[in-house]
Every structure is written in structure tokens, then in C-alpha cells.
Tab-separated table of C-alpha atoms and ligand atoms in Angstrom:
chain	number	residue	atom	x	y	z
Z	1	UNK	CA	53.834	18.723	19.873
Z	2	UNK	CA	51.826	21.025	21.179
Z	3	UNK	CA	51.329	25.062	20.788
Z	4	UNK	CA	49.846	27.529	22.991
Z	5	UNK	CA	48.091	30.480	20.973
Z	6	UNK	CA	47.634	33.412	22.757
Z	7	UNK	CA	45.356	35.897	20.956
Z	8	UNK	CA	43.918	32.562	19.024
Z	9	UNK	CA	40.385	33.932	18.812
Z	10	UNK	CA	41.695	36.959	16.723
Z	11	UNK	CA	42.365	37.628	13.063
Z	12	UNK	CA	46.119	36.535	12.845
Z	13	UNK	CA	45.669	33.983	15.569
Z	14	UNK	CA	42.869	32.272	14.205
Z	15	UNK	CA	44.536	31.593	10.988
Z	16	UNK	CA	48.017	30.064	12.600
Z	17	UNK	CA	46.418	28.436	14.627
Z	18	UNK	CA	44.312	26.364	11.779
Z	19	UNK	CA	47.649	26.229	9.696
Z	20	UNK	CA	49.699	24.860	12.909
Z	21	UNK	CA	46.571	22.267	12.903
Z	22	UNK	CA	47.010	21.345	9.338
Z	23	UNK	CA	50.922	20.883	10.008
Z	24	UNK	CA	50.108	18.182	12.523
Z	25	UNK	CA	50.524	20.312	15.785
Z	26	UNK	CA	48.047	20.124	18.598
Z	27	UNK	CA	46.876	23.690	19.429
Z	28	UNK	CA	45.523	25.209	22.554
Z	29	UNK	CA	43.791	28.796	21.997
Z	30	UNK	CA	44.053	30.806	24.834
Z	31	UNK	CA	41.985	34.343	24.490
Z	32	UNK	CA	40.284	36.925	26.852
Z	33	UNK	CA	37.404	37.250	24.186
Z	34	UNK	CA	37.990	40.975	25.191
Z	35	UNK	CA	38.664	42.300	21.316
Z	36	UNK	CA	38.190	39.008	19.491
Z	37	UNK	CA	35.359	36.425	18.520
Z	38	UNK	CA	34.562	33.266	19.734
Z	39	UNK	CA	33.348	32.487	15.873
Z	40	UNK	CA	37.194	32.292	14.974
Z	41	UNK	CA	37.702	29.474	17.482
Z	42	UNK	CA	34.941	26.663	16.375
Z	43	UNK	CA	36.534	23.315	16.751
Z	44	UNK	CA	39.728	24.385	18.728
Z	45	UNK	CA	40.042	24.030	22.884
Z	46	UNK	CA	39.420	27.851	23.679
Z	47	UNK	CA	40.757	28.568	27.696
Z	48	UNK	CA	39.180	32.161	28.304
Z	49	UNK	CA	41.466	34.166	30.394
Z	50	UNK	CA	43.763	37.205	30.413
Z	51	UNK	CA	47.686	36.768	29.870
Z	52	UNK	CA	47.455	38.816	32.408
Z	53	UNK	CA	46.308	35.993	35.190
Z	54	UNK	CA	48.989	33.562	36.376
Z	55	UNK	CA	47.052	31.038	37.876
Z	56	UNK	CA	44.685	30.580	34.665
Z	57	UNK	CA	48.481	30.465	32.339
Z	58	UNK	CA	50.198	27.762	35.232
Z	59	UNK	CA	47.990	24.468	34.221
Z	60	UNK	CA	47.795	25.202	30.483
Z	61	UNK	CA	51.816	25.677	30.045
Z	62	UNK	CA	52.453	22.335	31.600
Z	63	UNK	CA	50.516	21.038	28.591
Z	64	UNK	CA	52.786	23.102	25.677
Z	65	UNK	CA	56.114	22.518	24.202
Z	66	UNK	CA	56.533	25.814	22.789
Z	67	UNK	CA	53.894	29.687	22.577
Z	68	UNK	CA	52.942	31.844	20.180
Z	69	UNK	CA	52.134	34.805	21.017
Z	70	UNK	CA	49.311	37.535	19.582
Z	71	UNK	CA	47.146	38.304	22.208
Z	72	UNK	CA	47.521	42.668	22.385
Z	73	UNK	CA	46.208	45.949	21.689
Z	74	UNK	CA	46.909	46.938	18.420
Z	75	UNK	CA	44.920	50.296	17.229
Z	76	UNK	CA	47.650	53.195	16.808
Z	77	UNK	CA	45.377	55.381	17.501
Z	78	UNK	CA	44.138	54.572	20.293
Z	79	UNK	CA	47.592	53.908	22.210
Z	80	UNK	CA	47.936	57.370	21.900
Z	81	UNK	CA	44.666	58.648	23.577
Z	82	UNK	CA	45.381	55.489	26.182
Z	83	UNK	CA	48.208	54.321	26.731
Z	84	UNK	CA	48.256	53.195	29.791
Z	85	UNK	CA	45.691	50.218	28.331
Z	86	UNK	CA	48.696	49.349	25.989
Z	87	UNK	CA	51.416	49.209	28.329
Z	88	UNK	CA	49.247	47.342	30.884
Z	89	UNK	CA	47.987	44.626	28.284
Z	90	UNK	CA	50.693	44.529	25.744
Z	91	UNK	CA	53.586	45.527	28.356
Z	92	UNK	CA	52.311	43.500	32.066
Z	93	UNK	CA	50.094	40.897	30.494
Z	94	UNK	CA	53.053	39.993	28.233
Z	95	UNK	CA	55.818	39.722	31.080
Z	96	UNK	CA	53.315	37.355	33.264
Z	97	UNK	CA	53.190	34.988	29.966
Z	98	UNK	CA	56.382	35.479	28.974
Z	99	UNK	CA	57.835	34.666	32.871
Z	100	UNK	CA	54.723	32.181	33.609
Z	101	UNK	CA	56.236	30.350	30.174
Z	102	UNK	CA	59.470	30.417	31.441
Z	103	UNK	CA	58.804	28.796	34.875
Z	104	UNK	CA	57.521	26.387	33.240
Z	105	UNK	CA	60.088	25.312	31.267
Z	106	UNK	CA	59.028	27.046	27.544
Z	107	UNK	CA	62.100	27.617	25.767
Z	108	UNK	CA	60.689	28.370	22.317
Z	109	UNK	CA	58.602	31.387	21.742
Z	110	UNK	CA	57.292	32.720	18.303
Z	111	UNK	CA	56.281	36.904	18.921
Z	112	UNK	CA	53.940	38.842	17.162
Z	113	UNK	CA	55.274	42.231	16.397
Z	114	UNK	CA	54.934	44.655	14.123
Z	115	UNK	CA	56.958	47.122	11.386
Z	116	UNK	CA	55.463	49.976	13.606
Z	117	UNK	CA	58.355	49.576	16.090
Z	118	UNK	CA	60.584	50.996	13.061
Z	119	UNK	CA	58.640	54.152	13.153
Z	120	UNK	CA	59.596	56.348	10.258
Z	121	UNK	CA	62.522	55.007	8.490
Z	122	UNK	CA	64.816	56.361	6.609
Z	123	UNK	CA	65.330	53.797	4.005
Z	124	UNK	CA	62.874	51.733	2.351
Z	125	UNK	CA	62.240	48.818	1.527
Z	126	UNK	CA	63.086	48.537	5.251
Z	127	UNK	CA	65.391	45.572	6.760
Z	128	UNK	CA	65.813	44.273	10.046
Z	129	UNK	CA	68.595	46.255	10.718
Z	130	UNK	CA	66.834	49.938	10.912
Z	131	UNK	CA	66.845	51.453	13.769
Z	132	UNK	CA	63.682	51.112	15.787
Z	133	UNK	CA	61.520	54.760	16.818
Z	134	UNK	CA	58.485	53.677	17.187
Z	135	UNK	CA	56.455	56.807	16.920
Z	136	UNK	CA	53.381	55.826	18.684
Z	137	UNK	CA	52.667	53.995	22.117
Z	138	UNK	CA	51.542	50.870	20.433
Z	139	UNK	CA	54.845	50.685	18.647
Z	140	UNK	CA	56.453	51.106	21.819
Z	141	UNK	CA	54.917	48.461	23.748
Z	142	UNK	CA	55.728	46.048	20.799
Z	143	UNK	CA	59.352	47.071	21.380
Z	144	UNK	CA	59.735	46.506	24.986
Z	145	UNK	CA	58.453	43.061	24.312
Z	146	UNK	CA	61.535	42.797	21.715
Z	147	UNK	CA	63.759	43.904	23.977
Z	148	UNK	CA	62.500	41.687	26.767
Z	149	UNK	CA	62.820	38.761	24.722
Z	150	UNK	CA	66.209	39.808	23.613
Z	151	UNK	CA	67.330	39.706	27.471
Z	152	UNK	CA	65.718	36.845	28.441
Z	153	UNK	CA	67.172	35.447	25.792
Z	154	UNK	CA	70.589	35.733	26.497
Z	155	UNK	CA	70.223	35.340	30.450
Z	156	UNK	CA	67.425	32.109	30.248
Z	157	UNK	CA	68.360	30.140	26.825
Z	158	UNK	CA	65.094	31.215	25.679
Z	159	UNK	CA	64.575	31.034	21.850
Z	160	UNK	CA	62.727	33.676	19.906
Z	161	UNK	CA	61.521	33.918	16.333
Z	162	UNK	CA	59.709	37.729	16.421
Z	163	UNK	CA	57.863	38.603	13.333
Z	164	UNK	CA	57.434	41.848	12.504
Z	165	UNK	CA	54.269	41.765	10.082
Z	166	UNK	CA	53.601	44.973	7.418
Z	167	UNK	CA	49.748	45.411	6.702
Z	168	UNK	CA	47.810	42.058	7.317
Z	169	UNK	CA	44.819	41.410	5.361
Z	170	UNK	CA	42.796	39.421	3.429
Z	171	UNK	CA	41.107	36.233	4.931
Z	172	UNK	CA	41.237	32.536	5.075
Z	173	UNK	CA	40.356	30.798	1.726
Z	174	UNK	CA	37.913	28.458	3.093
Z	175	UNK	CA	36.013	31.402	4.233
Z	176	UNK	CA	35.266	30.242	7.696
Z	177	UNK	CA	37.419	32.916	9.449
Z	178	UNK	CA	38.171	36.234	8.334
Z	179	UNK	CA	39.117	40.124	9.804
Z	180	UNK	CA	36.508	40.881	12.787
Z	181	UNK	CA	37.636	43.991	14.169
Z	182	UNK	CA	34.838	46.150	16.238
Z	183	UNK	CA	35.894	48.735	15.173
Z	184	UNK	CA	37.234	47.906	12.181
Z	185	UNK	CA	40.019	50.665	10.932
Z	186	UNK	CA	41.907	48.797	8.293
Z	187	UNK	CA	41.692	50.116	5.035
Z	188	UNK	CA	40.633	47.091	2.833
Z	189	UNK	CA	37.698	46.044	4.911
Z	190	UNK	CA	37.138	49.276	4.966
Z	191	UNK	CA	36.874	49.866	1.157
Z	192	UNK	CA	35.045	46.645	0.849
Z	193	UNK	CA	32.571	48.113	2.657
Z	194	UNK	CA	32.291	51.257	1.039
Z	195	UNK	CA	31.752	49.119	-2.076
Z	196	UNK	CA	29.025	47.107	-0.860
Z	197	UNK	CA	25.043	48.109	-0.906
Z	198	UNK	CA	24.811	50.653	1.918
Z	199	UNK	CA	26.016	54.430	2.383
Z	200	UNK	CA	29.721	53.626	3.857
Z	201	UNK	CA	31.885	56.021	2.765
Z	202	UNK	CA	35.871	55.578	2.717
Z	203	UNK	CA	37.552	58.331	3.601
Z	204	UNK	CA	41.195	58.584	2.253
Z	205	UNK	CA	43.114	60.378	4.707
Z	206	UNK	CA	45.383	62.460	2.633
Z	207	UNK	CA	46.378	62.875	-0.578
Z	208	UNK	CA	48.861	65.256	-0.473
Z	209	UNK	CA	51.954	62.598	0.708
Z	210	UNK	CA	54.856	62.193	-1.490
Z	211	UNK	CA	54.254	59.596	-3.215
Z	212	UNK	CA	53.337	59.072	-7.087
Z	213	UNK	CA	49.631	59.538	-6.447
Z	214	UNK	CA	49.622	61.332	-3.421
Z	215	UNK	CA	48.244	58.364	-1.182
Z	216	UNK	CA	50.178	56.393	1.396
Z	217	UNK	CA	51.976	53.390	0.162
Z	218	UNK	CA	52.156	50.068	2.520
Z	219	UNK	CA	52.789	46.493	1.949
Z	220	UNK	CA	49.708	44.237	2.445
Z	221	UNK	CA	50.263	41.075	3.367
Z	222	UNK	CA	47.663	38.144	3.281
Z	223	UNK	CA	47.342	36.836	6.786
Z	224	UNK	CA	47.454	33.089	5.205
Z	225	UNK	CA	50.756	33.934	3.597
Z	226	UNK	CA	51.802	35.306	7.929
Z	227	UNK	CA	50.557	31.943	9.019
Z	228	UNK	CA	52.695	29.978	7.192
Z	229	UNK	CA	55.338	32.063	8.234
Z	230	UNK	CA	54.474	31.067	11.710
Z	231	UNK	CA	54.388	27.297	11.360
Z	232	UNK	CA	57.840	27.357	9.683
Z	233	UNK	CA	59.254	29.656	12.837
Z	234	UNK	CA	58.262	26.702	14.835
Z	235	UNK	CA	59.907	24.265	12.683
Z	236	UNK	CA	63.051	26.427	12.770
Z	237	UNK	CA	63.444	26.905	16.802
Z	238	UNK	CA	62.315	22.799	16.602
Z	239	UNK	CA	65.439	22.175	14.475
Z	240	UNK	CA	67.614	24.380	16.500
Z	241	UNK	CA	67.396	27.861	14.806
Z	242	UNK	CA	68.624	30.564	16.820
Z	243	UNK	CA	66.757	33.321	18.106
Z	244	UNK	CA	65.712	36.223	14.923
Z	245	UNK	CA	64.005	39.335	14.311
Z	246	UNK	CA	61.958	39.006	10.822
Z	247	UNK	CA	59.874	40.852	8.601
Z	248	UNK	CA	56.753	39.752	7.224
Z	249	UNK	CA	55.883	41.938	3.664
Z	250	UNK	CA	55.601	40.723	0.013
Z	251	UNK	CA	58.579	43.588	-0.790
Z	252	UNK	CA	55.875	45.041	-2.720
Z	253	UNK	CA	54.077	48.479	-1.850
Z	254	UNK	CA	50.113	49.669	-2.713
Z	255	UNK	CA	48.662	52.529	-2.187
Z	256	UNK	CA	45.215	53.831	-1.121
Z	257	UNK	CA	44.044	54.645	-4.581
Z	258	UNK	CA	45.781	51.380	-5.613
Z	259	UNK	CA	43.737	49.501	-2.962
Z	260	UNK	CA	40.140	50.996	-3.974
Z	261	UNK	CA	41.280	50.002	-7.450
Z	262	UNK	CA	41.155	46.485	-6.894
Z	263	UNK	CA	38.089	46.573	-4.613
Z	264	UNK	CA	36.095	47.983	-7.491
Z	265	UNK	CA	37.742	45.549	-9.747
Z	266	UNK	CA	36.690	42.521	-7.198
Z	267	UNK	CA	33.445	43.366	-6.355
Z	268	UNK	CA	32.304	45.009	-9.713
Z	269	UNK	CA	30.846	48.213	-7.736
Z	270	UNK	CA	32.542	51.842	-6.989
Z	271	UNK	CA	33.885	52.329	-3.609
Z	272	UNK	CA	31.934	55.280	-2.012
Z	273	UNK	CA	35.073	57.811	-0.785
Z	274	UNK	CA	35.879	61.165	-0.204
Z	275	UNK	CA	39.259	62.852	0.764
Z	276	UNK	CA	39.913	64.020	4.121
Z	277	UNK	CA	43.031	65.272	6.140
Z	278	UNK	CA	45.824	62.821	6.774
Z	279	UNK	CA	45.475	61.165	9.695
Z	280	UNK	CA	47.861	62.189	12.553
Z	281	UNK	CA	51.309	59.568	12.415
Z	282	UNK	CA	50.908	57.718	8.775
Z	283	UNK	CA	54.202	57.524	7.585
Z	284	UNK	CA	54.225	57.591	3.845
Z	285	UNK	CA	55.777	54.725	2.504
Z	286	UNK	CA	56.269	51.511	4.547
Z	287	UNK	CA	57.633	48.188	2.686
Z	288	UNK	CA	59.043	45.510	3.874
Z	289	UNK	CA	62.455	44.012	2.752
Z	290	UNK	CA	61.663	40.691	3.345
Z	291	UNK	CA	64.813	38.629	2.193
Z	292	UNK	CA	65.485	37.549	5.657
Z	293	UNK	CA	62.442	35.413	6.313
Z	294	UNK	CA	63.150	33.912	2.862
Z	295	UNK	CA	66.888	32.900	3.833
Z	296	UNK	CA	66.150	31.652	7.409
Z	297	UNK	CA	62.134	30.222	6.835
Z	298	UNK	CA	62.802	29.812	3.124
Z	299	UNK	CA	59.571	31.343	3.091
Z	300	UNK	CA	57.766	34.230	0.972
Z	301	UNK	CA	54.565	35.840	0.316
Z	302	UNK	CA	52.398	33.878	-2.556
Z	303	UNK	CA	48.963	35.582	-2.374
Z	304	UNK	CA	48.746	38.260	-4.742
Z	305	UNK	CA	47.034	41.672	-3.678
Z	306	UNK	CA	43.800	40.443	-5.871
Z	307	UNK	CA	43.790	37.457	-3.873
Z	308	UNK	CA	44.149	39.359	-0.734
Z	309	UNK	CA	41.027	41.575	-1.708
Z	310	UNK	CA	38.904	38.640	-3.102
Z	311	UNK	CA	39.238	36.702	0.284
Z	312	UNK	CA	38.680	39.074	1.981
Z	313	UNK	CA	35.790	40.199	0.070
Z	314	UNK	CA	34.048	36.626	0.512
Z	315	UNK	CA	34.662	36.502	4.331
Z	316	UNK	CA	32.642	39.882	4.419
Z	317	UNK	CA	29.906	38.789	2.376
Z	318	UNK	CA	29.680	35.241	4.482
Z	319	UNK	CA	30.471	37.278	7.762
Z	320	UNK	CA	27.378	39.782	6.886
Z	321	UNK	CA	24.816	36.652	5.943
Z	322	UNK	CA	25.517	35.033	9.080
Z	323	UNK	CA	23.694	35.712	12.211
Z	324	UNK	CA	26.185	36.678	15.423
Z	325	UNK	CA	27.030	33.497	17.224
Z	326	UNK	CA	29.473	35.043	19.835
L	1	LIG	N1	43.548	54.590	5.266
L	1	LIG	C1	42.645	55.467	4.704
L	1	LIG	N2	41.358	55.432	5.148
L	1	LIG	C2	40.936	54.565	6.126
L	1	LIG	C3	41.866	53.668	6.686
L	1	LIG	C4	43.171	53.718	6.226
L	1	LIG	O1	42.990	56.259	3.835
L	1	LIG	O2	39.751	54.611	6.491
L	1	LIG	C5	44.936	54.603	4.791
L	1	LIG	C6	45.911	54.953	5.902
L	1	LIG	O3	46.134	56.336	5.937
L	1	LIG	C7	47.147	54.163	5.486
L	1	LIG	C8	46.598	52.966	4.736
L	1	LIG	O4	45.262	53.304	4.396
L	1	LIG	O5	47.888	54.917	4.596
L	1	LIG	C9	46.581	51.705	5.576
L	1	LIG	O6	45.955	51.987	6.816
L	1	LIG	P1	45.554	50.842	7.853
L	1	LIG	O7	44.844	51.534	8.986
L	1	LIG	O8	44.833	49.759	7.137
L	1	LIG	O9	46.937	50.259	8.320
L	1	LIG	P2	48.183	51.009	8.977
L	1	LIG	O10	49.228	51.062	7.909
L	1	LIG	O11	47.833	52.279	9.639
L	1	LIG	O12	48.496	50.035	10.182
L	1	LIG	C10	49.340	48.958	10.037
L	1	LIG	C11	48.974	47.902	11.077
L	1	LIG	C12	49.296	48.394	12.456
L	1	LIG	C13	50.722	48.891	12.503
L	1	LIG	C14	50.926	49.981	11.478
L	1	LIG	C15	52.331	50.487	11.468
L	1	LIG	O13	47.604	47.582	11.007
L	1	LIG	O14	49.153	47.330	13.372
L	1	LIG	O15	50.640	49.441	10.183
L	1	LIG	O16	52.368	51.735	10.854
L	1	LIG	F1	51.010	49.392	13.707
């Protein structure tokens, strides 16, 4: 069977796709290179186009049973100083995949969304069942494509497995692939940085939130433990699952100071910080109630936050060795 990867040259996509490879799928990346890096795609067919371009999507869906889905925009902050880059990537380029896939006779789909599109909830740990307001133009976008999927499946027989993943991090345990964000904005990577030989300095954006120690509280998931979660989606829609919105957390929250904890316990060094403003649309507290995926996937989180920060912390000091090969 075969799976096409949109977004497969980025952090998330890079990792399914090796664990859809190690299940026995054949895998097709398929990546504008525009925020990702062609290191993450050694050894896999890479077609380099836009989901955005119908004639470049036509000849590669005749070749896939089923897609998956990552290729968007995903800085919060930046949706909101341009959003019309989100809506036009993560909005247009979606519908020409998602309608490209269907004329060609896809039926299964796996999504890649996010627990922004709850915005700020009410009750946490959050299920599937809150409301969704997103609060920021990213979390919006992520929405529509929800939605979309919702209609078209009802109207087209399409099935759907959208995962809505908490804070993604850490990085393969092989240590070939890893987070490459330019920028990078993501907290651990972040920290790790501020912990390593240089003059990085975290800054911890608030710590005035009301929470135990004042610091915002998410649920940080390792992005091996989001791939698996991927290769059983396929395996459910294969075996006739129908279509379902799930979470992707450990049920477990962390917060910042929490975080720089275990970087200095990892890497044996202080993490360089100082304390600034919050930063404008951090909810407080965001975990995941997860039970969902575990009934329907009978899957669950197994990485541990230390492993999260230890793989991630080897990925950084391979990824900082290495020359640039993009
Ligand atoms: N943080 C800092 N300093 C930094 C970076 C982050 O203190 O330099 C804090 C943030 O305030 C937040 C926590 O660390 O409390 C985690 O921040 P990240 O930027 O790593 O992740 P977010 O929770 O902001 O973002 C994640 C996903 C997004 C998703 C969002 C939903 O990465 O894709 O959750 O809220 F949209």
C-alpha cells in the first residue's frame, strides 16, 4: 500500500513517514521545501511541489491508496501578523489536495491538526467534545480544514482520521532526523539551546499565569509517540474505521520552569533565561484528554518527558556538528 506524505520533509512528517516505512508501507514525500529540509527526506522519493499545484498532485495520486496530510503554516504568531499566508497555504493549498485526492479516487485521509482549534477551553484535560474557538488565524485555518473534511465526508464517502496533536517535541531516536525549524520558537529546542556553549538566552514569557509556579502548563508530546499514532490511523480507516476527531497528548501537563528543569538535568549545564512579558494568546493550561485515541487506536504516549528532552538534545548536538546539506 502506498501513502502520500504531504509536509514529509518536515518535523512531524519526517518521522511518520519513516514509521509508515518500518510498518511495511511504501511512502511518497511530497514537500515544497518552502519551511522544511531536504536533510529529513534522505532515502525517501521526495516530489517538490506546492499542494497548491494540481497538475504536480494529478500523477502522484494515481500512485497512492490513501494521504496524510502535514504540509502548512504553523507559527501562531505569525498567522496573526499574516494571515492571508495561512489561509492561502493551509486554507487553498489544502482544498486543491484534498479535491485533487478526491478525483482521484482517495477515500482515506489521515489530517494533521492541532489542539489550537480548541482555543481557550473551559475544561481541562480537554476532550474531543469542547467546543472549538480557535483564538488565532492559524487555529482557524486548521478548523476549516476540519470542517471541510467533515462535509466531504458525509457528501463523498471520504474517511478521515484528524489528529489534533498538543506540543510535539523531542526527536527521532536514531538521531538522523530531528526539529529544524528556521526560526525555531518551540520552547524545548529553545531551552536546549540556551543550555548549550553560546550566549542564547530563554526568555520565559510570563510568570505571572495561574498556575502552581506561575509558568504556562502544556502537554509535550514526543513526535515518535505522534507517528505511531499515525500508522495505526491508517490501519484503522484500512480495517474500516469510521471517520474521528482525536487528540494526541500524554494526559500529562509541564510547565516552563518544569521544562528548563529537565534540560539542565539532561545536558548537565544551566539554561541561560530571563523573564519577560507573556506573550500575546498563551492560554495557560492546555492538556490533552487523550482516552479516545487509546479506545479507537489502542494507542498511548510511551516516551517520557526525559526521553523527549534527551532526543531531542542529541538531534541538536548531531544537527550542530553537521555541515548544511540542504
Ligand atoms: N515559551 C517560553 N519561551 C519561549 C518559547 C515558549 O516561555 O521562548 C513558553 C510559551 O509561553 C508556552 C510554552 O513555552 O507556554 C510552549 O510554547 P511553544 O511555543 O513551544 O508551544 P505552544 O504551546 O505555543 O504551541 C503549540 C504548538 C502550536 C499550536 C499551539 C496551540 O506548537 O502548533 O500549541 O496553542 F498551535
Amino acid at each position: 500500500m502506498a501513502i502520500l506524505v504531504t509536509g514529509g520533509a518536515g518535523y512531524i512528517g519526517s518521522h511518520a513517514a519513516r514509521a509508515l516505512r518500518r510498518s511495511g508501507y511504501e511512502v511518497i514525500l511530497y514537500d515544497n521545501l518552502s519551511t522544511s529540509d531536504r536533510r529529513l527526506t534522505e532515502g525517501f522519493e521526495l516530489v517538490t511541489a506546492d499542494i497548491a499545484d494540481e497538475q504536480a498532485l494529478k500523477p502522484v495520486l494515481k500512485r497512492v491508496d490513501a494521504v496524510m496530510h502535514f504540509a502548512a503554516h504553523a507559527y501562531v504568531g505569525e498567522s496573526v501578523e499574516n494571515p492571508r499566508k495561512y489561509f492561502r497555504n493551509n486554507v487553498e493549498g489544502g482544498l486543491c489536495l484534498l479535491n485533487t485526492a478526491l478525483d482521484a479516487g482517495i477515500r482515506r485521509f489521515v489530517f494533521s491538526s492541532t489542539c489550537a482549534v480548541y482555543g481557550v477551553p473551559a475544561q481541562i484535560p480537554i476532550k474531543e467534545e469542547t467546543q472549538r474557538q480557535p483564538v488565532n488565524p492559524y487555529g482557524v485555518t486548521k478548523l476549516f480544514f476540519e470542517n471541510a473534511l467533515e462535509a466531504y465526508g458525509r457528501a463523498y464517502g471520504l474517511r478521515f482520521v484528524c489528529l489534533r496533536y498538543f506540543n510535539a517535541a523531542g526527536a527521532d531516536e536514531g538521531g538522523e532526523i530531528g526539529e529544524l525549524h528556521d526560526p525555531e520558537t518551540h520552547l524545548i529546542p529553545l531551552a536546549l539551546a540556551a543550555a548549550a556553549p553560546g550566549d542564547r538566552e530563554l526568555q520565559i514569557f510570563g510568570t505571572d499565569y495561574p498556575t502552581a509556579d506561575g509558568t504556562c502548563i502544556r502537554d509535550y508530546i514526543h513526535v515518535n509517540d505522534l507517528a505511531d499514532a499515525h500508522v495505526r490511523s491508517l490501519q484503522y480507516l484500512e480495517k474500516g474505521g469510521h471517520s474521528v476527531e482525536l487528540n494526541l497528548g500524554t494526559g500529562q501537563g509541564h510547565s516552563v520552569y518544569e521544562i528548563l528543569q529537565m534540560t539542565e538535568t539532561v545536558t548537565g549545564a544551566a539554561v541561560r533565561r530571563r523573564v519577560v512579558p507573556r506573550r500575546h494568546g498563551d492560554p495557560p493550561v492546555l492538556i490533552a484528554d487523550a482516552t479516545r485515541a487509546q479506545r479507537m487506536l489502542g494507542w498511548k504516549a510511551t516516551r517520557s518527558l526525559r526521553d523527549i528532552v534527551s532526543t531531542a538534545w542529541n538531534w541538536m548536538q548531531k544537527a550542530r556538528s553537521e555541515p548544511q546539506r540542504a
